[in-house]
């Protein structure tokens, strides 16, 4: 597989850190401490977006990463606006300025835009790349057919999609059906977001009166509301108690073992929260524990019927 590298040519660790909470629910001092903790753990890939916290996430990341060649910065455009050439250029310029860097390592389209012709979008991205303003192209929240359609268009401009950013965790496994096999086939690096289900898989919501993103944000409350997901989190916590290991560590370790080619994008509000996720990157999960955690969540149906007969 073609590996994305830093500007110094170093390979990326098999995980990234997401800064969506920076400038929002994570305090600046805690954000700085998490940045340092990631570097100490060998993580040099930081993920942000034009829309996060009205630009505060990009601005703080820019201040911390400066223009260091050994730090790989990914940002995203076109979430709240169409992926038109003008919008993309404006978004890139704003991101470059907030991030204090002329070269963005990885530039994602944040979601599929059905209204703007892909030819316009990818001609613009190809130009940005040949001008040296972006190094790799990524797409997020795309269905597999949308990636393949865009990849064909990208090829006409002598470029390609290098990275894909879907949601993926123990209770959100849709990406396994089409996206992961497609990415393997197309040599696309998958960087998965919400590896803890926004906090559900830490098990904290089992406690009476627990507060967190799932009680504060309706979208997350709805996304992780189904009873079976809550039950999976409770059962994961039971396994965690038995092993005297944080549930978050098990959730990250399960993902690493289940889909080793995927780079989870870890996130937290404090170093104390982050540490169990970092530990998950090196945790060696026993076969029986892996099997027990797999049993907590139904495997999604195959991409076409009868595949299970093959
Ligand atoms: N492309 C996209 O559309 C998209 C969407 C979402 C995220 N992302 C990216 O992916 C990154 C990771 O996603 P995510 O933030 O959803 O990841 P996540 O790991 O599923 O959730 C992180 C959240 O879980 C809670 N948490 C983490 N560790 C904890 C612990 N030990 N104890 C208790 N609570 C804990 C914290 O929230 P609370 O304390 O507030 O509950 C923390 O902010 C983001 O930062 C962003 O860069 C991309």
Short mmCIF file of C-alpha atoms and ligand atoms in Angstrom, two decimals:
data_model
loop_
_atom_site.label_atom_id
_atom_site.label_comp_id
_atom_site.label_asym_id
_atom_site.label_seq_id
_atom_site.Cartn_x
_atom_site.Cartn_y
_atom_site.Cartn_z
CA UNK A 1 0.00 0.00 0.00
CA UNK A 2 1.22 3.53 -0.76
CA UNK A 3 1.89 5.13 2.57
CA UNK A 4 1.24 8.76 3.35
CA UNK A 5 4.29 10.34 4.96
CA UNK A 6 5.18 13.57 6.71
CA UNK A 7 7.06 16.21 4.74
CA UNK A 8 10.25 14.77 6.21
CA UNK A 9 9.38 11.41 4.62
CA UNK A 10 8.53 9.67 7.91
CA UNK A 11 5.75 7.06 7.93
CA UNK A 12 2.69 7.90 10.02
CA UNK A 13 1.94 5.99 13.21
CA UNK A 14 -1.17 3.78 12.86
CA UNK A 15 -3.34 6.38 14.62
CA UNK A 16 -4.14 10.07 14.41
CA UNK A 17 -5.47 12.60 16.92
CA UNK A 18 -8.62 14.63 16.20
CA UNK A 19 -8.86 18.23 17.41
CA UNK A 20 -12.61 18.74 16.95
CA UNK A 21 -13.00 19.57 20.66
CA UNK A 22 -10.18 22.15 20.72
CA UNK A 23 -11.47 25.67 21.25
CA UNK A 24 -14.75 24.08 22.39
CA UNK A 25 -15.23 21.51 25.12
CA UNK A 26 -11.46 21.01 25.57
CA UNK A 27 -9.62 23.78 27.39
CA UNK A 28 -6.49 25.21 25.75
CA UNK A 29 -4.10 23.94 28.42
CA UNK A 30 -5.59 20.45 28.14
CA UNK A 31 -5.34 20.63 24.35
CA UNK A 32 -1.65 21.53 24.59
CA UNK A 33 -1.08 18.65 26.99
CA UNK A 34 -2.84 16.22 24.62
CA UNK A 35 -0.75 17.48 21.71
CA UNK A 36 2.43 16.72 23.70
CA UNK A 37 1.10 13.34 24.83
CA UNK A 38 0.42 12.38 21.21
CA UNK A 39 3.91 13.35 20.10
CA UNK A 40 5.37 11.35 23.00
CA UNK A 41 3.32 8.36 21.84
CA UNK A 42 4.66 8.76 18.30
CA UNK A 43 1.46 10.24 16.85
CA UNK A 44 2.28 13.04 14.41
CA UNK A 45 -0.97 13.09 12.39
CA UNK A 46 -3.48 15.71 13.59
CA UNK A 47 -6.98 16.00 12.16
CA UNK A 48 -9.05 19.19 12.09
CA UNK A 49 -11.62 20.89 9.82
CA UNK A 50 -12.56 24.33 8.55
CA UNK A 51 -15.87 24.18 10.42
CA UNK A 52 -14.61 22.99 13.81
CA UNK A 53 -15.25 25.45 16.66
CA UNK A 54 -15.52 28.40 14.26
CA UNK A 55 -11.85 28.07 13.34
CA UNK A 56 -10.49 27.86 16.89
CA UNK A 57 -9.44 24.22 16.41
CA UNK A 58 -7.35 25.05 13.32
CA UNK A 59 -5.92 28.17 14.97
CA UNK A 60 -4.73 26.34 18.08
CA UNK A 61 -3.33 23.47 16.03
CA UNK A 62 -1.46 26.02 13.91
CA UNK A 63 0.01 27.63 17.02
CA UNK A 64 1.16 24.29 18.41
CA UNK A 65 2.37 22.58 15.25
CA UNK A 66 3.85 25.77 13.79
CA UNK A 67 5.13 24.89 10.34
CA UNK A 68 6.94 21.77 11.47
CA UNK A 69 7.66 19.35 8.62
CA UNK A 70 7.45 16.37 10.95
CA UNK A 71 3.84 17.10 11.87
CA UNK A 72 1.18 15.92 9.44
CA UNK A 73 -1.87 18.18 9.35
CA UNK A 74 -5.18 17.12 7.83
CA UNK A 75 -8.08 19.52 7.43
CA UNK A 76 -11.44 19.42 5.68
CA UNK A 77 -13.50 21.71 3.49
CA UNK A 78 -17.01 21.96 2.10
CA UNK A 79 -19.13 20.79 5.02
CA UNK A 80 -21.52 23.71 5.28
CA UNK A 81 -20.95 24.97 1.74
CA UNK A 82 -20.93 23.29 -1.67
CA UNK A 83 -17.61 21.93 -2.98
CA UNK A 84 -17.38 24.57 -5.72
CA UNK A 85 -13.98 25.85 -6.88
CA UNK A 86 -14.49 29.24 -5.21
CA UNK A 87 -15.58 27.74 -1.90
CA UNK A 88 -12.71 25.24 -1.89
CA UNK A 89 -10.12 27.90 -2.64
CA UNK A 90 -11.52 30.20 0.03
CA UNK A 91 -11.65 27.38 2.56
CA UNK A 92 -8.07 26.33 1.81
CA UNK A 93 -6.79 29.89 2.13
CA UNK A 94 -8.53 30.35 5.47
CA UNK A 95 -7.21 27.01 6.73
CA UNK A 96 -3.66 27.81 5.59
CA UNK A 97 -3.81 31.10 7.42
CA UNK A 98 -5.26 29.67 10.66
CA UNK A 99 -2.85 26.73 10.55
CA UNK A 100 0.08 29.05 9.74
CA UNK A 101 1.28 26.73 6.98
CA UNK A 102 1.44 27.03 3.21
CA UNK A 103 1.28 23.29 2.69
CA UNK A 104 -1.65 21.24 4.00
CA UNK A 105 -0.63 17.58 4.18
CA UNK A 106 -4.10 16.13 3.68
CA UNK A 107 -7.10 18.07 2.38
CA UNK A 108 -10.47 16.33 2.71
CA UNK A 109 -13.84 17.01 1.20
CA UNK A 110 -15.88 16.83 4.42
CA UNK A 111 -18.97 15.27 2.80
CA UNK A 112 -20.32 14.37 -0.62
CA UNK A 113 -21.83 17.29 -2.50
CA UNK A 114 -24.41 15.99 -4.99
CA UNK A 115 -24.96 19.43 -6.54
CA UNK A 116 -21.45 20.37 -7.69
CA UNK A 117 -20.03 18.42 -10.65
CA UNK A 118 -17.13 16.27 -9.47
CA UNK A 119 -15.13 17.51 -12.46
CA UNK A 120 -15.15 21.06 -11.03
CA UNK A 121 -14.25 19.88 -7.54
CA UNK A 122 -11.40 17.58 -8.58
CA UNK A 123 -9.95 19.93 -11.17
CA UNK A 124 -9.64 22.44 -8.33
CA UNK A 125 -8.06 19.91 -5.95
CA UNK A 126 -5.65 18.75 -8.68
CA UNK A 127 -4.59 22.36 -9.27
CA UNK A 128 -4.04 22.93 -5.55
CA UNK A 129 -1.91 19.80 -5.46
CA UNK A 130 0.19 20.70 -8.51
CA UNK A 131 0.67 24.19 -7.01
CA UNK A 132 2.07 22.50 -3.88
CA UNK A 133 -0.65 23.82 -1.53
CA UNK A 134 -1.95 20.37 -0.62
CA UNK A 135 -0.08 17.04 -0.60
CA UNK A 136 -2.80 14.37 -0.37
CA UNK A 137 -6.51 14.37 -1.20
CA UNK A 138 -9.11 12.77 1.05
CA UNK A 139 -12.87 12.35 1.24
CA UNK A 140 -15.02 11.92 4.33
CA UNK A 141 -18.53 10.55 4.83
CA UNK A 142 -18.65 9.30 1.23
CA UNK A 143 -20.42 6.10 0.21
CA UNK A 144 -18.26 3.62 -1.71
CA UNK A 145 -19.91 4.39 -5.06
CA UNK A 146 -19.23 8.08 -4.49
CA UNK A 147 -15.55 7.38 -3.80
CA UNK A 148 -15.21 5.28 -6.95
CA UNK A 149 -17.01 7.86 -9.07
CA UNK A 150 -14.78 10.61 -7.68
CA UNK A 151 -11.66 8.45 -8.08
CA UNK A 152 -12.42 8.03 -11.79
CA UNK A 153 -12.84 11.79 -12.16
CA UNK A 154 -9.65 12.44 -10.17
CA UNK A 155 -7.72 10.19 -12.57
CA UNK A 156 -8.71 12.41 -15.49
CA UNK A 157 -6.81 15.21 -13.73
CA UNK A 158 -3.81 12.96 -13.01
CA UNK A 159 -4.52 12.76 -9.32
CA UNK A 160 -6.18 10.37 -6.88
CA UNK A 161 -7.98 10.00 -3.57
CA UNK A 162 -5.37 8.94 -1.01
CA UNK A 163 -7.43 8.87 2.18
CA UNK A 164 -10.93 8.12 3.32
CA UNK A 165 -12.49 9.21 6.63
CA UNK A 166 -15.58 7.25 7.66
CA UNK A 167 -17.10 6.67 11.09
CA UNK A 168 -16.10 3.26 12.50
CA UNK A 169 -16.35 1.69 15.95
CA UNK A 170 -17.72 -1.39 17.70
CA UNK A 171 -21.35 -0.28 17.28
CA UNK A 172 -21.01 1.60 13.97
CA UNK A 173 -19.68 -0.95 11.49
CA UNK A 174 -21.30 0.03 8.19
CA UNK A 175 -17.88 1.01 6.77
CA UNK A 176 -16.83 -2.65 6.90
CA UNK A 177 -19.26 -3.65 4.19
CA UNK A 178 -18.14 -1.65 1.18
CA UNK A 179 -15.70 1.07 2.23
CA UNK A 180 -12.94 -1.03 3.79
CA UNK A 181 -12.66 -3.63 1.00
CA UNK A 182 -12.83 -0.84 -1.57
CA UNK A 183 -10.08 1.11 0.19
CA UNK A 184 -7.88 -2.00 0.32
CA UNK A 185 -8.45 -2.61 -3.37
CA UNK A 186 -7.87 1.02 -4.32
CA UNK A 187 -4.87 1.52 -2.06
CA UNK A 188 -6.63 4.24 -0.04
CA UNK A 189 -5.68 4.85 3.60
CA UNK A 190 -8.68 4.74 5.94
CA UNK A 191 -8.60 7.08 8.96
CA UNK A 192 -11.66 6.27 11.07
CA UNK A 193 -13.43 8.79 13.26
CA UNK A 194 -15.35 8.28 16.52
CA UNK A 195 -13.50 5.09 17.53
CA UNK A 196 -15.14 5.37 20.98
CA UNK A 197 -18.59 6.14 19.60
CA UNK A 198 -18.29 9.73 20.84
CA UNK A 199 -17.63 8.40 24.36
CA UNK A 200 -20.30 5.66 24.54
CA UNK A 201 -17.66 2.91 24.53
CA UNK A 202 -15.91 4.31 27.61
CA UNK A 203 -18.89 2.87 29.51
CA UNK A 204 -19.41 6.13 31.41
CA UNK A 205 -23.08 6.44 30.49
CA UNK A 206 -23.94 3.37 32.56
CA UNK A 207 -23.50 5.53 35.69
CA UNK A 208 -26.56 7.41 36.88
CA UNK A 209 -26.41 11.11 35.93
CA UNK A 210 -23.29 10.71 33.77
CA UNK A 211 -22.64 13.68 31.51
CA UNK A 212 -20.76 13.97 28.27
CA UNK A 213 -21.18 14.52 24.57
CA UNK A 214 -24.04 12.03 24.36
CA UNK A 215 -26.09 13.98 26.91
CA UNK A 216 -25.10 17.39 25.51
CA UNK A 217 -25.39 16.86 21.75
CA UNK A 218 -28.71 15.62 20.32
CA UNK A 219 -27.09 14.28 17.16
CA UNK A 220 -24.85 11.98 19.19
CA UNK A 221 -27.66 11.06 21.58
CA UNK A 222 -29.72 9.92 18.59
CA UNK A 223 -26.82 8.23 16.80
CA UNK A 224 -25.97 6.10 19.83
CA UNK A 225 -29.49 5.89 21.27
CA UNK A 226 -30.52 2.36 20.16
CA UNK A 227 -30.92 -0.02 23.09
CA UNK A 228 -28.59 -2.65 21.64
CA UNK A 229 -25.74 -0.10 21.40
CA UNK A 230 -26.23 0.90 25.05
CA UNK A 231 -26.25 -2.80 25.95
CA UNK A 232 -23.04 -3.40 23.95
CA UNK A 233 -21.35 -0.57 25.90
CA UNK A 234 -22.52 -2.04 29.21
CA UNK A 235 -21.26 -5.51 28.27
CA UNK A 236 -17.94 -4.05 27.10
CA UNK A 237 -17.66 -2.37 30.51
CA UNK A 238 -18.33 -5.71 32.24
CA UNK A 239 -15.46 -7.28 30.27
CA UNK A 240 -13.30 -4.27 31.11
CA UNK A 241 -13.98 -4.68 34.85
CA UNK A 242 -13.09 -8.35 34.67
CA UNK A 243 -9.80 -7.54 32.93
CA UNK A 244 -9.20 -4.44 35.09
CA UNK A 245 -8.60 -2.52 31.87
CA UNK A 246 -10.48 0.63 30.80
CA UNK A 247 -13.29 -0.01 28.31
CA UNK A 248 -11.81 2.70 26.06
CA UNK A 249 -8.56 0.73 25.85
CA UNK A 250 -10.50 -2.36 24.79
CA UNK A 251 -12.56 -0.42 22.23
CA UNK A 252 -9.43 0.94 20.53
CA UNK A 253 -7.58 -2.39 20.76
CA UNK A 254 -10.61 -4.20 19.31
CA UNK A 255 -10.69 -1.80 16.35
CA UNK A 256 -6.94 -2.17 15.76
CA UNK A 257 -7.27 -5.96 15.74
CA UNK A 258 -10.53 -6.05 13.77
CA UNK A 259 -9.34 -3.67 11.02
CA UNK A 260 -5.54 -3.39 11.35
CA UNK A 261 -5.19 -1.36 8.17
CA UNK A 262 -7.38 1.43 9.61
CA UNK A 263 -5.84 4.37 11.48
CA UNK A 264 -8.27 5.37 14.26
CA UNK A 265 -8.54 9.11 14.92
CA UNK A 266 -8.37 9.25 18.70
CA UNK A 267 -9.86 12.13 20.63
CA UNK A 268 -10.52 13.36 24.13
CA UNK A 269 -10.96 16.52 26.19
CA UNK A 270 -8.09 15.88 28.62
CA UNK A 271 -4.89 13.83 28.83
CA UNK A 272 -6.54 11.70 31.52
CA UNK A 273 -9.28 10.81 29.06
CA UNK A 274 -6.80 10.28 26.24
CA UNK A 275 -4.45 7.89 28.01
CA UNK A 276 -6.74 4.80 27.88
CA UNK A 277 -7.11 5.29 24.12
CA UNK A 278 -3.35 5.61 23.67
CA UNK A 279 -2.94 2.42 25.71
CA UNK A 280 -5.32 0.70 23.32
CA UNK A 281 -2.81 1.10 20.49
CA UNK A 282 -0.35 -1.26 22.15
CA UNK A 283 -2.74 -3.48 24.14
CA UNK A 284 -2.44 -7.11 23.09
CA UNK A 285 -5.94 -8.52 23.02
CA UNK A 286 -6.29 -12.23 23.77
CA UNK A 287 -8.24 -14.31 21.25
CA UNK A 288 -11.11 -15.10 23.64
CA UNK A 289 -11.50 -11.42 24.60
CA UNK A 290 -11.54 -10.43 20.94
CA UNK A 291 -14.22 -13.05 20.22
CA UNK A 292 -16.30 -11.92 23.21
CA UNK A 293 -16.17 -8.27 22.10
CA UNK A 294 -17.04 -9.21 18.50
CA UNK A 295 -20.15 -10.95 19.88
CA UNK A 296 -21.41 -7.65 21.36
CA UNK A 297 -22.24 -6.17 17.99
CA UNK A 298 -23.98 -7.71 14.98
CA UNK A 299 -21.83 -7.87 11.85
CA UNK A 300 -23.46 -5.75 9.15
CA UNK A 301 -25.14 -7.55 6.26
CA UNK A 302 -22.92 -8.19 3.23
CA UNK A 303 -22.83 -5.77 0.32
CA UNK A 304 -24.93 -8.04 -1.87
CA UNK A 305 -27.11 -10.99 -0.98
CA UNK A 306 -25.66 -14.50 -1.49
CA UNK A 307 -22.12 -13.36 -0.63
CA UNK A 308 -22.51 -15.39 2.56
CA UNK A 309 -23.03 -18.51 0.39
CA UNK A 310 -19.68 -18.14 -1.35
N1 LIG B 1 -15.28 13.58 9.25
C1 LIG B 1 -16.24 13.75 10.12
O1 LIG B 1 -17.39 13.99 9.76
C2 LIG B 1 -15.91 13.63 11.59
C3 LIG B 1 -16.94 13.51 12.55
C4 LIG B 1 -16.58 13.38 13.89
C5 LIG B 1 -15.25 13.38 14.26
N2 LIG B 1 -14.27 13.53 13.31
C6 LIG B 1 -12.83 13.55 13.68
O2 LIG B 1 -12.50 12.40 14.44
C7 LIG B 1 -12.00 12.79 15.72
C8 LIG B 1 -12.42 11.76 16.73
O3 LIG B 1 -13.85 11.65 16.76
P1 LIG B 1 -14.60 11.65 18.13
O4 LIG B 1 -14.25 12.85 18.93
O5 LIG B 1 -16.04 11.41 17.85
O6 LIG B 1 -13.91 10.36 18.84
P2 LIG B 1 -14.36 9.39 20.01
O7 LIG B 1 -13.10 8.80 20.52
O8 LIG B 1 -15.41 8.46 19.57
O9 LIG B 1 -15.00 10.36 21.12
C9 LIG B 1 -14.19 11.21 21.88
C10 LIG B 1 -14.99 11.71 23.07
O10 LIG B 1 -15.28 10.64 23.97
C11 LIG B 1 -15.19 11.10 25.32
N3 LIG B 1 -14.08 10.37 25.93
C12 LIG B 1 -12.90 10.00 25.35
N4 LIG B 1 -12.12 9.33 26.23
C13 LIG B 1 -12.81 9.27 27.38
C14 LIG B 1 -12.56 8.68 28.65
N5 LIG B 1 -11.40 8.04 28.90
N6 LIG B 1 -13.51 8.80 29.61
C15 LIG B 1 -14.66 9.42 29.37
N7 LIG B 1 -14.98 10.01 28.19
C16 LIG B 1 -14.07 9.92 27.21
C17 LIG B 1 -14.93 12.59 25.26
O11 LIG B 1 -16.17 13.29 25.15
P3 LIG B 1 -16.98 13.93 26.41
O12 LIG B 1 -16.06 13.94 27.60
O13 LIG B 1 -17.37 15.27 25.96
O14 LIG B 1 -18.14 13.03 26.60
C18 LIG B 1 -14.21 12.72 23.92
O15 LIG B 1 -14.26 14.01 23.39
C19 LIG B 1 -12.53 14.21 15.93
O16 LIG B 1 -11.76 14.96 16.83
C20 LIG B 1 -12.46 14.77 14.52
O17 LIG B 1 -11.13 15.15 14.23
C21 LIG B 1 -14.59 13.63 12.00
#
